[in-house]
Coordinates of C-alpha atoms in Angstrom, one line a residue:
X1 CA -72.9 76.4 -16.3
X2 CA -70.4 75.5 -19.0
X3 CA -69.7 72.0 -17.7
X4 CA -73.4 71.3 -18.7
X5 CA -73.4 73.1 -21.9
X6 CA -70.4 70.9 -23.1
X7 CA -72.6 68.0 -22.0
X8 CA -75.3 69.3 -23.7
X9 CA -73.6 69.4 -26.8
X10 CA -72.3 66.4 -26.8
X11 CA -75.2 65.0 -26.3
X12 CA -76.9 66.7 -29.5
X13 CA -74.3 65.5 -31.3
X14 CA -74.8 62.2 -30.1
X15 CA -78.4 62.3 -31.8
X16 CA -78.1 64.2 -35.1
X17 CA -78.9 62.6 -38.2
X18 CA -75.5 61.0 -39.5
X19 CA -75.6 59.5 -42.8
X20 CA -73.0 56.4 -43.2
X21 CA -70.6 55.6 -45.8
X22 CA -68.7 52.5 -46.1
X23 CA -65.0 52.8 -47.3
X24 CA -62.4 50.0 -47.4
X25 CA -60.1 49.1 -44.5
X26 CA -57.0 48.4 -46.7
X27 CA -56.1 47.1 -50.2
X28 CA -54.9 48.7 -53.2
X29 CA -57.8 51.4 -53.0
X30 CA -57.7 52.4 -49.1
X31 CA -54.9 55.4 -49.9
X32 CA -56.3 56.6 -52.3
X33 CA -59.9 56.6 -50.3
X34 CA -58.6 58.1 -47.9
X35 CA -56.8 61.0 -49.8
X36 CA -60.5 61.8 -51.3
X37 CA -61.8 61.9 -47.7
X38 CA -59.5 64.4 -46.9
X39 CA -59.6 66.4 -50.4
X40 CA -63.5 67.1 -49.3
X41 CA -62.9 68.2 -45.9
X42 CA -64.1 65.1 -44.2
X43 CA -61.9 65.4 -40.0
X44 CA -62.5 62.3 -38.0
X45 CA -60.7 60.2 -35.5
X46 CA -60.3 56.4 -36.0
X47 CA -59.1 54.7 -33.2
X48 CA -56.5 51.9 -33.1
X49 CA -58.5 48.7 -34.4
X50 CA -61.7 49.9 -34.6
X51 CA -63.8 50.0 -38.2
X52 CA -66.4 53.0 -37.4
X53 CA -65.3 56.8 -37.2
X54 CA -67.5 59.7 -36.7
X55 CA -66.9 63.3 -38.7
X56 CA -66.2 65.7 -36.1
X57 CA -66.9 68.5 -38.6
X58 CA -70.0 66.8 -40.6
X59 CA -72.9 64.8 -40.2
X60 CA -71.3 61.3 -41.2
X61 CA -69.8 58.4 -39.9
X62 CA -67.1 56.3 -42.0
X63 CA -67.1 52.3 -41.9
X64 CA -64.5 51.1 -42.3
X65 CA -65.1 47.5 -44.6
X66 CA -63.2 44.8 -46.9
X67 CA -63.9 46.4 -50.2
X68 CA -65.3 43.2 -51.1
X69 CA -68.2 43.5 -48.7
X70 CA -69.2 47.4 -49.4
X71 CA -71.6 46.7 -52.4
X72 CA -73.5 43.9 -50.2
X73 CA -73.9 46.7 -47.5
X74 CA -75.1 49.4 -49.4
X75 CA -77.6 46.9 -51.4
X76 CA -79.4 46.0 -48.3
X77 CA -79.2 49.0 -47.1
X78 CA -77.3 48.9 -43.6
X79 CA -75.3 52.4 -44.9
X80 CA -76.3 55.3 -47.5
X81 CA -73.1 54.9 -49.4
X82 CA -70.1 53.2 -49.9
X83 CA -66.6 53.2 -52.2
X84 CA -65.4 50.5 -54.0
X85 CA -64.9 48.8 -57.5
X86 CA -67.3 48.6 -60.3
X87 CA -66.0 45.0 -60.5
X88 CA -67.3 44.3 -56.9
X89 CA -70.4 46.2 -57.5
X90 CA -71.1 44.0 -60.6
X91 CA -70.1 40.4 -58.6
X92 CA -72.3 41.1 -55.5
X93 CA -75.6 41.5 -57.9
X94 CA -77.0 43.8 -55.5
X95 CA -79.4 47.2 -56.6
X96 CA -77.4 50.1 -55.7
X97 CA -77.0 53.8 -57.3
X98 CA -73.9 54.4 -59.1
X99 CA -73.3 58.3 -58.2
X100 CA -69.8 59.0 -59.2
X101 CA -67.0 57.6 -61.0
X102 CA -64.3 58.7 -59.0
X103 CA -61.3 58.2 -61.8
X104 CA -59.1 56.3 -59.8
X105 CA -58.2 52.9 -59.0
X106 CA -58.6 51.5 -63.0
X107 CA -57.7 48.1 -63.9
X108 CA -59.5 45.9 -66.2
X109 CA -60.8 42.2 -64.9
X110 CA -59.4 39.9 -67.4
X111 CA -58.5 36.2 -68.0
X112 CA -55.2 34.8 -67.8
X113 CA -53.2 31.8 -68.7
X114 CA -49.9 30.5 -68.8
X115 CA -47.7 32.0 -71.5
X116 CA -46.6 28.1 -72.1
X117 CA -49.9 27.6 -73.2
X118 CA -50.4 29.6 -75.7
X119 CA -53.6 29.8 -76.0
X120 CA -55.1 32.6 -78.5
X121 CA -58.7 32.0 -78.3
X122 CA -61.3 31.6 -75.4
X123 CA -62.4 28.6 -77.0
X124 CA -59.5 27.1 -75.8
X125 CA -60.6 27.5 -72.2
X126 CA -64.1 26.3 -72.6
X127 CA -65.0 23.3 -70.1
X128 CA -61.2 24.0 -68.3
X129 CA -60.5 24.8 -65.0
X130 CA -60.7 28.3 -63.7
X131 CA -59.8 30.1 -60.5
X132 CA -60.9 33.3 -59.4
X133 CA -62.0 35.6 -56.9
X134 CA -64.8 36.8 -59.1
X135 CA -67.1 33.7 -59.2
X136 CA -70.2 35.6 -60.9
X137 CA -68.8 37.6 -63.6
X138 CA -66.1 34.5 -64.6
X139 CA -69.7 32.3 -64.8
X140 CA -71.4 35.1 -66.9
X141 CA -68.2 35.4 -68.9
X142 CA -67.9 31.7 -69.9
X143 CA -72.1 31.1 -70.1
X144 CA -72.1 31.9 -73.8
X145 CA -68.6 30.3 -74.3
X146 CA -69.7 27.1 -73.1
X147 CA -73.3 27.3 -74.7
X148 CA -71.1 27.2 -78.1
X149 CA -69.1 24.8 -77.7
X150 CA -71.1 22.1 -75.8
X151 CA -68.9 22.2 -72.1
X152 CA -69.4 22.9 -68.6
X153 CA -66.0 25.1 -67.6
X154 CA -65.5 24.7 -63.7
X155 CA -65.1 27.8 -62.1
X156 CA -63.6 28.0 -58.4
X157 CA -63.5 30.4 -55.7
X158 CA -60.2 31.7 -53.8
X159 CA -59.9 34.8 -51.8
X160 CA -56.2 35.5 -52.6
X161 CA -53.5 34.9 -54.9
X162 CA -55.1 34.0 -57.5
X163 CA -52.0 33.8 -60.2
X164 CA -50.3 31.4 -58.2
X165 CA -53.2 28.6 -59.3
X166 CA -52.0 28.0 -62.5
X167 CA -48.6 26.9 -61.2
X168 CA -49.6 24.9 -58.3
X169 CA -51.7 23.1 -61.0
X170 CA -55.0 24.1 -59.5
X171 CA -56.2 26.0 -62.3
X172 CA -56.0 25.9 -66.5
X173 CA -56.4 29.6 -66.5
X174 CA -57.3 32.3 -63.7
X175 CA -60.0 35.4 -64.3
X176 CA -58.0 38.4 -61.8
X177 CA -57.9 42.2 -62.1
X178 CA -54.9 43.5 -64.3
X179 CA -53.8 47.2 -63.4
X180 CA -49.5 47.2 -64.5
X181 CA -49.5 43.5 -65.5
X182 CA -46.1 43.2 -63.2
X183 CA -47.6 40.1 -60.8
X184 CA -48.7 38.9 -63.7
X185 CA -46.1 38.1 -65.8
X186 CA -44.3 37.4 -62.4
X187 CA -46.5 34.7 -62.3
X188 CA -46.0 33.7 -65.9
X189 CA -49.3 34.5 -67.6
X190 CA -50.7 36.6 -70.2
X191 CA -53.8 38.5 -70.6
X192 CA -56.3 36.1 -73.3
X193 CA -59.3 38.2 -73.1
X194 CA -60.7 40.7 -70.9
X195 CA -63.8 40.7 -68.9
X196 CA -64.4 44.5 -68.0
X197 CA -62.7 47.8 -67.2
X198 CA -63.6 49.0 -63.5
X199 CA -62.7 51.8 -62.0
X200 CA -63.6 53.7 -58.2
X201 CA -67.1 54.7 -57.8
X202 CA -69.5 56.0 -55.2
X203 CA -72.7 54.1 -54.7
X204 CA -76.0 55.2 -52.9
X205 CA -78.5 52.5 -51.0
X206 CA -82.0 52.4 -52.8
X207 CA -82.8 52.7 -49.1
X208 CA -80.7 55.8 -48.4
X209 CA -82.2 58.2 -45.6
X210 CA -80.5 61.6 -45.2
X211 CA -80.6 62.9 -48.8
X212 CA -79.4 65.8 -48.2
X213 CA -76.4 64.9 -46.5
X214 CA -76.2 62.9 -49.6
X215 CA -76.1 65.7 -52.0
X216 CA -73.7 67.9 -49.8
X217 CA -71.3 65.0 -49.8
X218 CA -71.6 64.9 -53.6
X219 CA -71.3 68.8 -54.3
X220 CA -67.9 68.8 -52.1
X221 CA -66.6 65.5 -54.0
X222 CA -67.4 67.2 -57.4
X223 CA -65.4 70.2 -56.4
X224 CA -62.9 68.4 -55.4
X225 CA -62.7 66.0 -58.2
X226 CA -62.4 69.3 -60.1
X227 CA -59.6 70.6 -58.5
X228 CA -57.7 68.0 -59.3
X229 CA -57.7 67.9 -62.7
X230 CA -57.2 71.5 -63.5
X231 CA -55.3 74.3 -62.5
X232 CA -55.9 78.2 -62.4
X233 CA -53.9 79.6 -64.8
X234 CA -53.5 83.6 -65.0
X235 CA -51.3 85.8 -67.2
X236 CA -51.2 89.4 -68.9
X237 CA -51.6 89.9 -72.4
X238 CA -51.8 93.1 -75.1
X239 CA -56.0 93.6 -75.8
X240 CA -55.1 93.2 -79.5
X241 CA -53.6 89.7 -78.6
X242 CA -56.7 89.2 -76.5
X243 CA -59.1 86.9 -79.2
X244 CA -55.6 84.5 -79.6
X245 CA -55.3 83.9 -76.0
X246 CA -59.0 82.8 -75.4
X247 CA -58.9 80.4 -78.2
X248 CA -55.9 79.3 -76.0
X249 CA -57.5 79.3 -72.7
X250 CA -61.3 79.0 -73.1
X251 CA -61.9 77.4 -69.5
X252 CA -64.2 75.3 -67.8
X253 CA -66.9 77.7 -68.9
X254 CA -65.4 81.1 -69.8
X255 CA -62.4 83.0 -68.7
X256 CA -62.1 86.1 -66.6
X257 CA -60.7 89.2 -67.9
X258 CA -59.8 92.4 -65.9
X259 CA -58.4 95.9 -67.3
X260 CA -55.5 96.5 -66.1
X261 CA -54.1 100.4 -65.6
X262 CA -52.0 99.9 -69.0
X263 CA -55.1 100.6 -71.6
X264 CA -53.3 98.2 -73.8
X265 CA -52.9 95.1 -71.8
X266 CA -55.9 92.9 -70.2
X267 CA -55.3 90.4 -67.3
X268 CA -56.9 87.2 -67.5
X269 CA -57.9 84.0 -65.5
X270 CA -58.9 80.5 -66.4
X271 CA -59.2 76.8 -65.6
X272 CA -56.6 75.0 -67.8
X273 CA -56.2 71.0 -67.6
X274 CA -52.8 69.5 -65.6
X275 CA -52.2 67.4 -68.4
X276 CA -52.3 70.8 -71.2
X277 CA -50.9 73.2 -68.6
X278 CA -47.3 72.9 -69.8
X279 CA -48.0 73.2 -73.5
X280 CA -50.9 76.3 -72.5
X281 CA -48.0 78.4 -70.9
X282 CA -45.9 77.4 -74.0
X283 CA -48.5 78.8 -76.3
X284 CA -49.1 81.6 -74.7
X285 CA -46.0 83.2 -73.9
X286 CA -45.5 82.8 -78.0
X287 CA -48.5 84.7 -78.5
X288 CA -46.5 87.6 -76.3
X289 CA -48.5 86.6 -73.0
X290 CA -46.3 88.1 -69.7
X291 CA -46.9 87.0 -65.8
X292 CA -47.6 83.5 -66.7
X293 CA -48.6 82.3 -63.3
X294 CA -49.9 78.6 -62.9
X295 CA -52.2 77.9 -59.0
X296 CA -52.9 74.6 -57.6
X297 CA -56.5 74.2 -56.6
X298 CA -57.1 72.9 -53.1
X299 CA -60.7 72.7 -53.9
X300 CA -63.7 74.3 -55.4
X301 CA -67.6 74.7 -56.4
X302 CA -68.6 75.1 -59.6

């Protein structure tokens, strides 16, 4: 009968294989998580105030985590891969897989003091007061600082606001990530050296069990990934203008070209770059290029 079909289904679904992925709750990267989710095809439904989702259309479920957390997860291995900084990778000293850089979410770690300080050189700093949220890489950063110069800089821990420890008098100097520099110099400090860039990245458990769920999940993000950053770009152009137009337009790999039912014209398709696509329709249409037709990508495998 259909009524136990539908339960029988449900109940395979209840046992398949799912591999897990860890993604943060909120915070300046959730958006932008979320939007990737979406860019690979990934449908789930996330009810109101709970942290695990299950993929209606693919074997996965999502957890939803602090980002601060997700690198300690996927290091001991209670889900096959999370989403977070390289910066929290790096401060929660766990063994994970870095799969992808994902190209979003950049900001560099740096240290910070008040601008009334004016302090030039890190030297400065050694055996002060610092504040951070990053405990492990501020210790790291200050080791070799302190071996030369003889001190013992005391590094603290806070979870949040972080600039505000300088003026509450907490802090000589704070170590926090800098992406527009607006809080900042809200707060009244400047950037005196930087401890890393970090950016988004996808990272795999040593202990990871569905492999190829793994690599499925990797293939979509690479298309999409790709479709972001390029666009299809197609035009007409005389054969004789033909060598010209490929120097223009080369492609990812190589472009396509089609006769057209003018013997003297050729039409022709390629992958162009957002950031050159302006300037490629520019230099084309000088080179006597006609139809000029720019495509957004949705998504793709290459």
């Amino acid at each position: 009968p259909p009524e136990e079909e539908t339960q029988t289904t449900a109940a395979m679904a209840d046992i398949e294989p799912r591999g897990v992925i860890a993604v943060p709750k909120k915070g300046r990267l959730h958006e932008k998580v979320m939007k990737l989710l979406e860019g690979v095809g990934l449908e789930y439904s996330r009810p109101a105030r709970v942290d695990v989702a299950e993929c209606t259309n693919f074997p996965l479920r999502i957890v939803f985590l602090p980002a601060s957390d997700i690198a300690t997860f996927v290091g001991m291995g209670h889900v096959d891969l999370g989403i977070t900084g390289e910066d929290v990778v790096q401060e929660s000293e766990v063994s994970v897989e870095t799969l992808r850089e994902l190209g979003f979410g950049k900001c560099k770690l740096c240290v910070q003091a008040p601008v009334v300080s004016q302090i030039k050189d890190m030297s400065e700093l050694a055996g002060k007061r610092i504040v951070t949220s990053f405990p492990v890489l501020t210790k790291l950063f200050f080791d070799p600082i302190d071996a030369a110069n003889g001190t013992t800089t005391t590094v603290r821990y806070v979870s949040g606001s972080v600039e505000a420890a300088c003026g509450l008098g907490l802090a000589d100097a704070v170590v926090d990530l800098v992406e527009t520099g607006t809080t900042m110099r809200a707060a009244g400090l400047e950037v005196v050296a930087e401890v890393m860039s970090t950016q988004t990245v996808l990272i795999k458990s040593p202990q990871a069990a569905h492999e190829d769920i793994v690599n499925v999940l990797l293939k979509r993000i690479d298309g999409y990934q790709t479709a972001t950053k390029f666009y299809m770009i197609s035009y007409n152009v005389l054969r004789e203008s033909l060598p010209q137009a490929l120097e223009i337009t080369p492609g990812k790999r190589s472009p396509t070209i089609s006769a057209l039912e003018e013997d003297d014209w050729v039409a022709v398709s390629a992958l162009v770059r957002k950031k050159e696509a302006s300037e490629t329709m520019d230099r084309l249409q000088g080179i006597g290029a006609e139809d000029i037709l720019l495509m957004q990508l949705a998504n793709s495998r290459m």
